[in-house]
Amino acid sequence: MLGTIIKREMLEYLKSSKFLIGLSITVILITISTIINIQDFKLRQQDYLDAQKELGGDTFRVSIFRSPQVLSTLVQGKDRKLGNSLTMTYLNIPSRTAGYMGEYTSKHHRYMAGFAAVDFAFVVRVVLSLMVIFLAYNAISEEKFHGTLKLVLANRMPRDQLLLGKFAGGLIIVVGSLIISAILSLLIMLFNPAISLGNSEWIRILMLLGVSALYLICFYTLSLFVSVVVSRPAIALLVLLQIWILLIVIYPNLGVIMAENIYRLPSEQEIAQSKAAAFQPYQEEFKKIREAFIVAVERGEWVPEDVDLRNMELSSKKAELNHQVDKEFSNQLTQQMKLAQTISILSPAVVYDQVANRYARTGMNEYERFMNGIFRHWQKGLEMKELRYKDIQAWRKAELPEFSYQSETTANSFVATLLQWVILFLFSLIFFALAYVGFLRKDVR
Amino acid sequence: MAKQEPILKAEDLSKRYEDGVLAVDHLNLDVHPGEVYCLLGANGAGKTTTVNLFLNFIPPTTGTCFIKEIDVTKDPLEAKKYVSFVSENVMLYGNFTARQNLDFFAKLGGKLELSKEDYHQVMRRVSLQERAFEQRVKNFSKGMRQKLGISIAIIKDAPAILLDEPTAGLDPKAAAEFLEILNELKDEGKAILMSTHDIFRAKEIADRVGIMKEGRLVMERTREELQYEDLVKIYIDYMRAEPLTV
Amino acid sequence: MKTIIKRELLDHLQSIQFVVLLGVSMILFFANGMISVKTYKQQSSFFNQNVSKIRENPSTVATTLYREPNQLMFISEGGDKYRPVGYALKPKGGFSALPSGPRNFKLPVIPELDWSFIIKVIFSLYAILLGYNAISGEKEQGTLRQILSNSVGRIRLLIAKYIALLLTILVPLVTGIIISLIVVGISIPQILALSNLSRIFVMLLLTLGYLSIFAFLSLLISSIIHRSSLVLLMLLAVWILFAVIIPNISDILSEKFSSVPSEFQTAKKVGPMIQQQVWQRIDRIRERVKSGEIKTEEEVKRETDRAFDEGQDELIKHYKLYDDAMKQRAAMAQNLSRLSPTALFQYASESIAQTGAKQEERFIRDTRNYANIYDDYILEKVGKLVATSMWSFSTDIIINGKSVYISSPHPEEYQGDKSDFPQFVESRASLADSLGNALFDIAVLILWNIILAVLAFSAFFRSDVR
């Protein structure tokens, strides 16, 4: 019996023109965006490889190029917007990556400021969620309008089974379209030699698919609920659309705007002041050492070793203290971002975005890890420099290890996003429960 | 006619809506196998409410509906096994063909193993045009849809059939054809309860006629009794009468 | 006609959509006002601080030209917050962009909550939500036959419906705009100057023209399709295409159709190029010294300075090529997005508010003009014009048996009185210029209106009234 309902429901969807139109738009967008995003990834990957070969560094300056994330082909996140290179010396620990030509963001991004990224996550978040609404807005109301609801319920068919059947039928279609889009994306990726996916990437893709499905189910259950409560299909669509635009366009943006206005960030002056204050205890000594250093240089003499060492120690101390202030500031930026996320936690789109970025390693979390790696690398460089004064033999043999940093493990990514899964799941559950209760009490006349 | 147990039975049935309107007022009626019972009445007399009560679409305020002696309120699903329903002006699933609609409802009615030929046979029986079998219902006329509606009832093959204004909006020829089929079903021993305001059709087909007014069954006549009385006259008299004081 | 408009208006004004739109509009326009005031004040103080710093310490080595905050940015911000706050200018026209204004880079990139956003997204959507059942709804209820059974022409009926729809939208729009203007005007009264008000008026006309497209679209599809829910579905599909898909997809499409080397690849060429350009020239000087063509130390210095200067030109050209290619891609993305009326409206509103890419171009033009004035000033004060090198070199050349230390030249700071230092003022387009910039966009918007109006009327004329 349930099977009959499910089958009919699926057929109904498959036959509808809205499904066909939605699916074709999805397929076209997915194809175009994946191809272009792969092309973009290849370009950045090539840059990274070239940079690995050429940037290197010398005893003074170390340049590092951030490697692009392979899953940015599916979820761009911030991967290409943030700059990708930085140069550090013992005098300076950069607080942000730079675009190659000196600005903090890549130039590309500056010119293209008005446009949003189009990728798999965008298609799911915007296009598929809308398709789900279009599919399900009249799931119940249409049947009532056409009188078939009475006919169906005149049979030995419990209401809850009917709703379950409709839910399951629609679910298969919704998840099916998602899987079609994903397979298409993955096929394009697999046929591209530049893309190689490891085991952990596959697991991440599966997790991404899972959360995408859950996200769409949220909208599906919501639509079902509205369709139960609102009896005129056009009105149901009207209501759903207003909810959609609120959840996807207005509310997330308001969250950001509110966070920007509520959470105060220190000004550049304040940062400079705290930097100066932090270095204050050493300032006097540093001045003296600098003078001695400069005197020696100007006389054309060798700088005395103790002056040289102390100069380096103090300079690097300054760099480290500055870094601490920068880090504090960076934490405040993170706090502001978190506040924006908390404010808009009721928007499935925001929650979904967070999870997708985390899984694709294109979010802020990955970037922070990279920057932490940079600091550790800087410390190692400093140790090496100090070694020169302690044990010159060892220093001659020593070599600065290659830069590396620890990405978040897949398991940790999953654990970190559990809350988001629960939120999305709760949304679905609540909407489904409401639809369920509403339908059981619904007047079918 | 051998007196058998009634298949459809209403006992002291009342329905008062939330807005206070008493749609059905202590109604008692029964329909036996092989009998067509017509509920006559003006709009708002409570005919459709009665049908809805039988299908448990709404709970009764007092009283009970029985289908094959099963209390509809207590075990609606079991009761619905034994009843088919033809509603007024049903649109069906527009994107599906006639056969697909039939197939779907047959399966809901518990008939899982029917062949394409079985469906065609039923549709032929209700004289739906052959070429419409595989056409989308969207483009069907009212008469065609109603034929498909009755074939859904036929294919379920339940002992009771409830019809809610089935001939509303049909042209005379289509209505006549429709009643022809009902007659056949009656001969097969189905208990048929039909609500209508079409007094002429009721007279033609009914074994018993009940006239409803303001929720009450104000008069009941058998076919035999009607041979001596003019139903039309009775009906109009009752409709004219001031609120009854029985 | 009046009767119909009145009934339509009453109908719309009682609908949920209208009430929601009124509420949303009031909230958004209020927020728009509050945020704009705050941003404007922040930007102004930033701008004034920096400008007065330059005024106090003018320099002949390098100066910075800041963009003046735009008073009308609350109408259409045009992505300015992601654009440089100004340009660093060095002698001989060397200039480079400063970073964009202070903004938490960890936050997601969101569109600015300006008038054009509220109108292009929210109001266009509600134009559809209010207008979708203009015809189909009446058909469903059978009231269309009732109306047309009177001596009311179809054209007049449609015109009445169109006017009523626009008037309905105008109510929340004007309410919102007034709220926004009050909020802004209280804090920054100079915004209500006549020149700004006339631009706001033009913006209002532009908005009507834009929303009228969606009104006609609603009437058109409502006449063609009978079922209201299907009409709504179709309209929404079109809206999504216009407001979301075309504007977003045009960026990656332009990427497909244009090839710009990556920033890294561009920068990578610098090393070899500078070798080629500068060192070859220096080698030639060495040869000329050997051959005795160049005899004195001064001559060597002059020649090497020239070599450094000329060598850099090639590199600057190289970067400019990249910049131009990038700009071309951006322009292409813009042009592709012009398929959508939403994008047309956006660009036209930027022109009116003097923001966006056009205004940045204008700023850069101003910078170039100022660069000449700046150079003249340096020449007058210092006596010579030396470009600051992004790349510095030093070497030795042996002349007459003596080693001469050669290094890339640096500009000199003039130590005397610099009170006559030239002031930089960013120019603003006149209203006529702004309209000229927006001419294409406005023309296409009008074309959309005409086409959709013709289609709507002919569709309604032919539709059967059942």
mmCIF file of C-alpha atoms in Angstrom, chain A residues 113-421:
data_model
loop_
_atom_site.group_PDB
_atom_site.id
_atom_site.type_symbol
_atom_site.label_atom_id
_atom_site.label_comp_id
_atom_site.label_asym_id
_atom_site.label_seq_id
_atom_site.Cartn_x
_atom_site.Cartn_y
_atom_site.Cartn_z
ATOM 1 C CA ALA A 113 33.369 41.987 -6.050
ATOM 2 C CA GLY A 114 29.744 42.036 -7.107
ATOM 3 C CA PHE A 115 29.503 38.406 -8.118
ATOM 4 C CA ALA A 116 29.021 35.353 -5.937
ATOM 5 C CA ALA A 117 30.744 32.066 -6.569
ATOM 6 C CA VAL A 118 28.772 29.463 -8.492
ATOM 7 C CA ASP A 119 29.618 25.949 -7.430
ATOM 8 C CA PHE A 120 28.009 22.720 -6.302
ATOM 9 C CA ALA A 121 27.210 24.210 -2.902
ATOM 10 C CA PHE A 122 25.533 27.202 -4.568
ATOM 11 C CA VAL A 123 23.420 24.946 -6.744
ATOM 12 C CA VAL A 124 22.285 22.953 -3.717
ATOM 13 C CA ARG A 125 21.759 25.981 -1.525
ATOM 14 C CA VAL A 126 19.843 28.103 -3.995
ATOM 15 C CA VAL A 127 18.680 26.169 -7.037
ATOM 16 C CA LEU A 128 17.847 22.769 -5.602
ATOM 17 C CA SER A 129 16.239 24.193 -2.469
ATOM 18 C CA LEU A 130 13.982 26.211 -4.700
ATOM 19 C CA MET A 131 13.218 23.211 -6.861
ATOM 20 C CA VAL A 132 12.225 21.293 -3.746
ATOM 21 C CA ILE A 133 9.782 24.030 -2.852
ATOM 22 C CA PHE A 134 8.374 24.084 -6.357
ATOM 23 C CA LEU A 135 7.932 20.324 -6.248
ATOM 24 C CA ALA A 136 6.277 20.023 -2.887
ATOM 25 C CA TYR A 137 4.294 23.216 -2.386
ATOM 26 C CA ASN A 138 1.083 21.577 -3.570
ATOM 27 C CA ALA A 139 1.731 18.013 -2.408
ATOM 28 C CA ILE A 140 -1.388 17.969 -0.254
ATOM 29 C CA SER A 141 -3.349 21.007 -1.316
ATOM 30 C CA GLU A 142 -3.487 19.944 -4.946
ATOM 31 C CA GLU A 143 -4.923 16.571 -4.005
ATOM 32 C CA LYS A 144 -7.565 18.220 -1.946
ATOM 33 C CA PHE A 145 -8.373 20.656 -4.715
ATOM 34 C CA HIS A 146 -8.718 17.835 -7.225
ATOM 35 C CA GLY A 147 -10.755 15.684 -4.910
ATOM 36 C CA THR A 148 -8.306 12.828 -5.053
ATOM 37 C CA LEU A 149 -7.530 13.198 -1.363
ATOM 38 C CA LYS A 150 -11.072 12.098 -0.532
ATOM 39 C CA LEU A 151 -10.878 9.273 -2.995
ATOM 40 C CA VAL A 152 -7.622 8.021 -1.540
ATOM 41 C CA LEU A 153 -8.829 8.287 2.038
ATOM 42 C CA ALA A 154 -12.055 6.504 1.174
ATOM 43 C CA ASN A 155 -9.843 3.431 1.022
ATOM 44 C CA ARG A 156 -8.240 1.438 3.740
ATOM 45 C CA MET A 157 -5.453 3.950 3.903
ATOM 46 C CA PRO A 158 -4.422 5.483 7.214
ATOM 47 C CA ARG A 159 -3.607 9.127 6.937
ATOM 48 C CA ASP A 160 -0.181 8.803 8.429
ATOM 49 C CA GLN A 161 0.718 6.222 5.836
ATOM 50 C CA LEU A 162 -0.439 8.487 3.068
ATOM 51 C CA LEU A 163 1.744 11.310 4.384
ATOM 52 C CA LEU A 164 4.675 8.975 4.905
ATOM 53 C CA GLY A 165 4.258 7.649 1.381
ATOM 54 C CA LYS A 166 4.146 11.133 -0.053
ATOM 55 C CA PHE A 167 7.150 12.117 2.026
ATOM 56 C CA ALA A 168 9.149 9.080 0.965
ATOM 57 C CA GLY A 169 8.234 9.465 -2.699
ATOM 58 C CA GLY A 170 9.257 13.096 -2.743
ATOM 59 C CA LEU A 171 12.353 12.343 -0.744
ATOM 60 C CA ILE A 172 13.554 9.838 -3.310
ATOM 61 C CA ILE A 173 13.097 12.418 -6.049
ATOM 62 C CA VAL A 174 14.821 15.178 -4.098
ATOM 63 C CA VAL A 175 17.757 13.038 -3.040
ATOM 64 C CA GLY A 176 17.835 11.537 -6.516
ATOM 65 C CA SER A 177 18.270 14.952 -8.141
ATOM 66 C CA LEU A 178 20.976 15.749 -5.643
ATOM 67 C CA ILE A 179 22.789 12.523 -6.454
ATOM 68 C CA ILE A 180 22.468 13.147 -10.178
ATOM 69 C CA SER A 181 24.064 16.570 -9.758
ATOM 70 C CA ALA A 182 26.791 15.155 -7.560
ATOM 71 C CA ILE A 183 27.577 12.320 -9.940
ATOM 72 C CA LEU A 184 27.737 14.748 -12.824
ATOM 73 C CA SER A 185 30.124 16.959 -10.903
ATOM 74 C CA LEU A 186 32.272 14.038 -9.855
ATOM 75 C CA LEU A 187 32.377 12.568 -13.353
ATOM 76 C CA ILE A 188 33.648 15.849 -14.731
ATOM 77 C CA MET A 189 36.247 15.888 -11.975
ATOM 78 C CA LEU A 190 37.287 12.292 -12.505
ATOM 79 C CA PHE A 191 37.821 12.784 -16.202
ATOM 80 C CA ASN A 192 40.167 15.605 -15.450
ATOM 81 C CA PRO A 193 43.724 14.452 -14.902
ATOM 82 C CA ALA A 194 44.536 17.502 -12.802
ATOM 83 C CA ILE A 195 42.179 16.370 -10.082
ATOM 84 C CA SER A 196 43.123 13.486 -7.877
ATOM 85 C CA LEU A 197 40.894 12.530 -5.018
ATOM 86 C CA GLY A 198 42.243 10.587 -2.082
ATOM 87 C CA ASN A 199 40.280 8.441 0.307
ATOM 88 C CA SER A 200 39.698 11.243 2.740
ATOM 89 C CA GLU A 201 38.402 13.433 -0.076
ATOM 90 C CA TRP A 202 35.888 10.775 -1.029
ATOM 91 C CA ILE A 203 34.689 10.529 2.537
ATOM 92 C CA ARG A 204 34.433 14.300 2.664
ATOM 93 C CA ILE A 205 32.421 14.320 -0.545
ATOM 94 C CA LEU A 206 30.086 11.708 0.916
ATOM 95 C CA MET A 207 29.669 13.779 4.057
ATOM 96 C CA LEU A 208 29.001 16.825 1.901
ATOM 97 C CA LEU A 209 26.348 14.874 0.034
ATOM 98 C CA GLY A 210 24.802 13.783 3.302
ATOM 99 C CA VAL A 211 24.508 17.287 4.662
ATOM 100 C CA SER A 212 23.235 18.548 1.296
ATOM 101 C CA ALA A 213 20.505 15.917 1.413
ATOM 102 C CA LEU A 214 19.601 16.897 4.954
ATOM 103 C CA TYR A 215 19.509 20.553 3.944
ATOM 104 C CA LEU A 216 17.134 19.804 1.083
ATOM 105 C CA ILE A 217 14.998 17.635 3.355
ATOM 106 C CA CYS A 218 14.576 20.662 5.601
ATOM 107 C CA PHE A 219 13.015 22.541 2.732
ATOM 108 C CA TYR A 220 11.040 19.529 1.650
ATOM 109 C CA THR A 221 9.456 18.980 5.052
ATOM 110 C CA LEU A 222 8.834 22.707 5.339
ATOM 111 C CA SER A 223 7.039 22.676 1.996
ATOM 112 C CA LEU A 224 5.039 19.638 3.022
ATOM 113 C CA PHE A 225 4.014 21.365 6.196
ATOM 114 C CA VAL A 226 2.927 24.529 4.418
ATOM 115 C CA SER A 227 1.112 22.437 1.855
ATOM 116 C CA VAL A 228 -0.828 20.735 4.646
ATOM 117 C CA VAL A 229 -1.729 23.940 6.413
ATOM 118 C CA VAL A 230 -2.459 26.206 3.463
ATOM 119 C CA SER A 231 -5.174 24.817 1.269
ATOM 120 C CA ARG A 232 -4.769 26.996 -1.827
ATOM 121 C CA PRO A 233 -1.704 25.958 -3.839
ATOM 122 C CA ALA A 234 -0.928 29.473 -5.040
ATOM 123 C CA ILE A 235 -1.017 30.812 -1.502
ATOM 124 C CA ALA A 236 1.165 27.945 -0.292
ATOM 125 C CA LEU A 237 3.741 28.809 -2.938
ATOM 126 C CA LEU A 238 3.506 32.454 -1.978
ATOM 127 C CA VAL A 239 4.160 31.677 1.674
ATOM 128 C CA LEU A 240 7.018 29.296 0.912
ATOM 129 C CA LEU A 241 8.703 31.747 -1.369
ATOM 130 C CA GLN A 242 8.655 34.461 1.211
ATOM 131 C CA ILE A 243 10.145 32.052 3.731
ATOM 132 C CA TRP A 244 12.768 31.003 1.193
ATOM 133 C CA ILE A 245 13.864 34.519 0.378
ATOM 134 C CA LEU A 246 13.956 35.311 4.075
ATOM 135 C CA LEU A 247 16.037 32.257 4.966
ATOM 136 C CA ILE A 248 18.430 32.414 2.046
ATOM 137 C CA VAL A 249 18.782 36.071 1.155
ATOM 138 C CA ILE A 250 17.678 38.412 3.900
ATOM 139 C CA TYR A 251 18.304 36.719 7.224
ATOM 140 C CA PRO A 252 21.929 35.599 6.636
ATOM 141 C CA ASN A 253 22.829 39.075 5.399
ATOM 142 C CA LEU A 254 21.140 40.730 8.339
ATOM 143 C CA GLY A 255 23.114 38.378 10.594
ATOM 144 C CA VAL A 256 26.365 39.658 9.141
ATOM 145 C CA ILE A 257 25.257 43.273 9.273
ATOM 146 C CA MET A 258 24.144 42.939 12.882
ATOM 147 C CA ALA A 259 27.375 41.238 13.916
ATOM 148 C CA GLU A 260 29.341 44.013 12.235
ATOM 149 C CA ASN A 261 27.441 46.608 14.190
ATOM 150 C CA ILE A 262 27.217 44.830 17.539
ATOM 151 C CA TYR A 263 30.732 43.465 17.866
ATOM 152 C CA ARG A 264 33.204 46.313 18.017
ATOM 153 C CA LEU A 265 36.630 45.745 16.559
ATOM 154 C CA PRO A 266 39.685 47.727 17.660
ATOM 155 C CA SER A 267 40.852 50.368 15.221
ATOM 156 C CA GLU A 268 44.217 50.311 13.533
ATOM 157 C CA GLN A 269 45.472 52.918 16.000
ATOM 158 C CA GLU A 270 44.427 50.847 18.977
ATOM 159 C CA ILE A 271 46.211 47.839 17.540
ATOM 160 C CA ALA A 272 49.349 49.890 16.978
ATOM 161 C CA GLN A 273 49.123 51.165 20.546
ATOM 162 C CA SER A 274 48.839 47.724 22.077
ATOM 163 C CA LYS A 275 51.752 46.601 19.941
ATOM 164 C CA ALA A 276 53.859 49.456 21.265
ATOM 165 C CA ALA A 277 52.719 48.773 24.816
ATOM 166 C CA ALA A 278 53.628 45.120 24.560
ATOM 167 C CA PHE A 279 57.157 45.933 23.475
ATOM 168 C CA GLN A 280 57.583 48.753 25.979
ATOM 169 C CA PRO A 281 59.746 46.754 28.505
ATOM 170 C CA TYR A 282 62.324 46.053 25.800
ATOM 171 C CA GLN A 283 62.155 49.375 24.039
ATOM 172 C CA GLU A 284 65.012 50.996 25.898
ATOM 173 C CA GLU A 285 67.419 48.126 25.447
ATOM 174 C CA PHE A 286 66.427 47.700 21.842
ATOM 175 C CA LYS A 287 67.209 51.317 21.125
ATOM 176 C CA LYS A 288 70.684 50.940 22.583
ATOM 177 C CA ILE A 289 71.407 47.770 20.710
ATOM 178 C CA ARG A 290 70.187 49.323 17.466
ATOM 179 C CA GLU A 291 72.494 52.261 18.008
ATOM 180 C CA ALA A 292 75.460 50.004 18.668
ATOM 181 C CA PHE A 293 74.534 47.971 15.653
ATOM 182 C CA ILE A 294 74.276 50.987 13.376
ATOM 183 C CA VAL A 295 77.489 52.488 14.692
ATOM 184 C CA ALA A 296 79.296 49.263 13.856
ATOM 185 C CA VAL A 297 77.796 49.067 10.401
ATOM 186 C CA GLU A 298 78.590 52.680 9.632
ATOM 187 C CA ARG A 299 82.170 52.226 10.715
ATOM 188 C CA GLY A 300 82.383 49.292 8.400
ATOM 189 C CA GLU A 301 83.353 46.971 11.232
ATOM 190 C CA TRP A 302 82.032 43.553 12.055
ATOM 191 C CA VAL A 303 79.141 43.833 14.393
ATOM 192 C CA PRO A 304 80.142 42.327 17.755
ATOM 193 C CA GLU A 305 78.544 38.938 18.114
ATOM 194 C CA ASP A 306 76.733 39.710 21.355
ATOM 195 C CA VAL A 307 75.213 42.842 19.819
ATOM 196 C CA ASP A 308 74.259 40.936 16.738
ATOM 197 C CA LEU A 309 72.600 38.154 18.736
ATOM 198 C CA ARG A 310 70.794 40.532 21.072
ATOM 199 C CA ASN A 311 69.623 42.587 18.117
ATOM 200 C CA MET A 312 68.161 39.508 16.520
ATOM 201 C CA GLU A 313 66.625 38.306 19.760
ATOM 202 C CA LEU A 314 64.962 41.619 20.422
ATOM 203 C CA SER A 315 63.813 42.072 16.850
ATOM 204 C CA SER A 316 62.277 38.651 16.848
ATOM 205 C CA LYS A 317 60.783 39.307 20.269
ATOM 206 C CA LYS A 318 59.166 42.368 18.796
ATOM 207 C CA ALA A 319 57.888 40.352 15.861
ATOM 208 C CA GLU A 320 56.498 37.761 18.233
ATOM 209 C CA LEU A 321 54.791 40.319 20.460
ATOM 210 C CA ASN A 322 53.332 42.006 17.421
ATOM 211 C CA HIS A 323 52.164 38.636 16.299
ATOM 212 C CA GLN A 324 50.419 38.089 19.617
ATOM 213 C CA VAL A 325 48.520 41.345 19.195
ATOM 214 C CA ASP A 326 47.684 40.409 15.610
ATOM 215 C CA LYS A 327 46.564 37.031 16.823
ATOM 216 C CA GLU A 328 44.359 38.635 19.449
ATOM 217 C CA PHE A 329 42.862 40.809 16.742
ATOM 218 C CA SER A 330 42.409 37.806 14.521
ATOM 219 C CA ASN A 331 40.557 36.070 17.349
ATOM 220 C CA GLN A 332 38.282 39.062 17.616
ATOM 221 C CA LEU A 333 37.580 38.816 13.920
ATOM 222 C CA THR A 334 36.729 35.176 14.453
ATOM 223 C CA GLN A 335 34.459 36.117 17.345
ATOM 224 C CA GLN A 336 32.631 38.554 15.117
ATOM 225 C CA MET A 337 32.251 35.905 12.455
ATOM 226 C CA LYS A 338 30.959 33.442 15.038
ATOM 227 C CA LEU A 339 28.495 36.034 16.276
ATOM 228 C CA ALA A 340 27.173 36.456 12.748
ATOM 229 C CA GLN A 341 26.820 32.704 12.484
ATOM 230 C CA THR A 342 25.045 32.477 15.813
ATOM 231 C CA ILE A 343 22.614 35.209 14.900
ATOM 232 C CA SER A 344 21.694 33.464 11.697
ATOM 233 C CA ILE A 345 21.696 29.947 13.093
ATOM 234 C CA LEU A 346 18.025 29.590 12.252
ATOM 235 C CA SER A 347 18.797 29.856 8.572
ATOM 236 C CA PRO A 348 19.485 26.417 7.137
ATOM 237 C CA ALA A 349 21.445 28.114 4.349
ATOM 238 C CA VAL A 350 23.979 29.560 6.780
ATOM 239 C CA VAL A 351 24.293 26.295 8.678
ATOM 240 C CA TYR A 352 24.735 24.388 5.448
ATOM 241 C CA ASP A 353 27.372 26.791 4.219
ATOM 242 C CA GLN A 354 29.431 26.372 7.352
ATOM 243 C CA VAL A 355 29.395 22.617 7.090
ATOM 244 C CA ALA A 356 30.119 22.571 3.359
ATOM 245 C CA ASN A 357 33.099 24.901 3.775
ATOM 246 C CA ARG A 358 34.459 22.820 6.599
ATOM 247 C CA TYR A 359 34.209 19.605 4.633
ATOM 248 C CA ALA A 360 35.775 21.105 1.534
ATOM 249 C CA ARG A 361 38.466 22.709 3.705
ATOM 250 C CA THR A 362 37.745 26.020 2.104
ATOM 251 C CA GLY A 363 36.502 27.825 5.186
ATOM 252 C CA MET A 364 38.180 29.960 7.788
ATOM 253 C CA ASN A 365 39.063 26.957 9.944
ATOM 254 C CA GLU A 366 41.514 25.643 7.390
ATOM 255 C CA TYR A 367 42.968 29.097 6.900
ATOM 256 C CA GLU A 368 43.571 29.531 10.643
ATOM 257 C CA ARG A 369 45.359 26.205 10.675
ATOM 258 C CA PHE A 370 47.547 27.371 7.827
ATOM 259 C CA MET A 371 48.363 30.570 9.670
ATOM 260 C CA ASN A 372 49.182 28.657 12.850
ATOM 261 C CA GLY A 373 51.496 26.531 10.748
ATOM 262 C CA ILE A 374 53.133 29.715 9.532
ATOM 263 C CA PHE A 375 53.855 30.797 13.100
ATOM 264 C CA ARG A 376 55.368 27.424 13.980
ATOM 265 C CA HIS A 377 57.465 27.572 10.850
ATOM 266 C CA TRP A 378 58.653 31.022 11.850
ATOM 267 C CA GLN A 379 59.645 29.706 15.295
ATOM 268 C CA LYS A 380 61.635 26.919 13.667
ATOM 269 C CA GLY A 381 63.403 29.461 11.482
ATOM 270 C CA LEU A 382 64.240 31.502 14.534
ATOM 271 C CA GLU A 383 65.622 28.489 16.369
ATOM 272 C CA MET A 384 67.874 27.886 13.409
ATOM 273 C CA LYS A 385 69.093 31.438 13.475
ATOM 274 C CA GLU A 386 69.868 31.178 17.157
ATOM 275 C CA LEU A 387 71.702 27.940 16.562
ATOM 276 C CA ARG A 388 74.225 29.908 14.576
ATOM 277 C CA TYR A 389 75.370 31.680 17.711
ATOM 278 C CA LYS A 390 75.305 28.580 19.876
ATOM 279 C CA ASP A 391 76.697 25.882 17.677
ATOM 280 C CA ILE A 392 77.943 27.038 14.326
ATOM 281 C CA GLN A 393 78.822 23.512 13.206
ATOM 282 C CA ALA A 394 75.335 22.234 13.775
ATOM 283 C CA TRP A 395 73.949 25.343 12.124
ATOM 284 C CA ARG A 396 75.940 24.662 8.947
ATOM 285 C CA LYS A 397 74.463 21.188 8.710
ATOM 286 C CA ALA A 398 70.953 22.109 9.732
ATOM 287 C CA GLU A 399 68.350 22.858 7.171
ATOM 288 C CA LEU A 400 65.024 24.540 7.627
ATOM 289 C CA PRO A 401 62.392 21.826 7.203
ATOM 290 C CA GLU A 402 59.870 22.251 4.476
ATOM 291 C CA PHE A 403 56.767 24.139 5.451
ATOM 292 C CA SER A 404 53.807 22.003 6.342
ATOM 293 C CA TYR A 405 50.749 22.310 8.468
ATOM 294 C CA GLN A 406 48.188 19.972 9.884
ATOM 295 C CA SER A 407 44.813 20.035 8.108
ATOM 296 C CA GLU A 408 41.814 19.010 10.100
ATOM 297 C CA THR A 409 41.222 15.284 9.965
ATOM 298 C CA THR A 410 38.039 14.090 8.375
ATOM 299 C CA ALA A 411 36.806 12.632 11.639
ATOM 300 C CA ASN A 412 37.425 15.915 13.433
ATOM 301 C CA SER A 413 35.637 17.844 10.710
ATOM 302 C CA PHE A 414 32.679 15.604 11.203
ATOM 303 C CA VAL A 415 32.683 15.950 14.964
ATOM 304 C CA ALA A 416 33.043 19.712 14.659
ATOM 305 C CA THR A 417 29.931 19.916 12.517
ATOM 306 C CA LEU A 418 27.752 17.604 14.582
ATOM 307 C CA LEU A 419 25.856 20.555 16.016
ATOM 308 C CA GLN A 420 24.991 21.733 12.532
ATOM 309 C CA TRP A 421 23.794 18.276 11.576
#
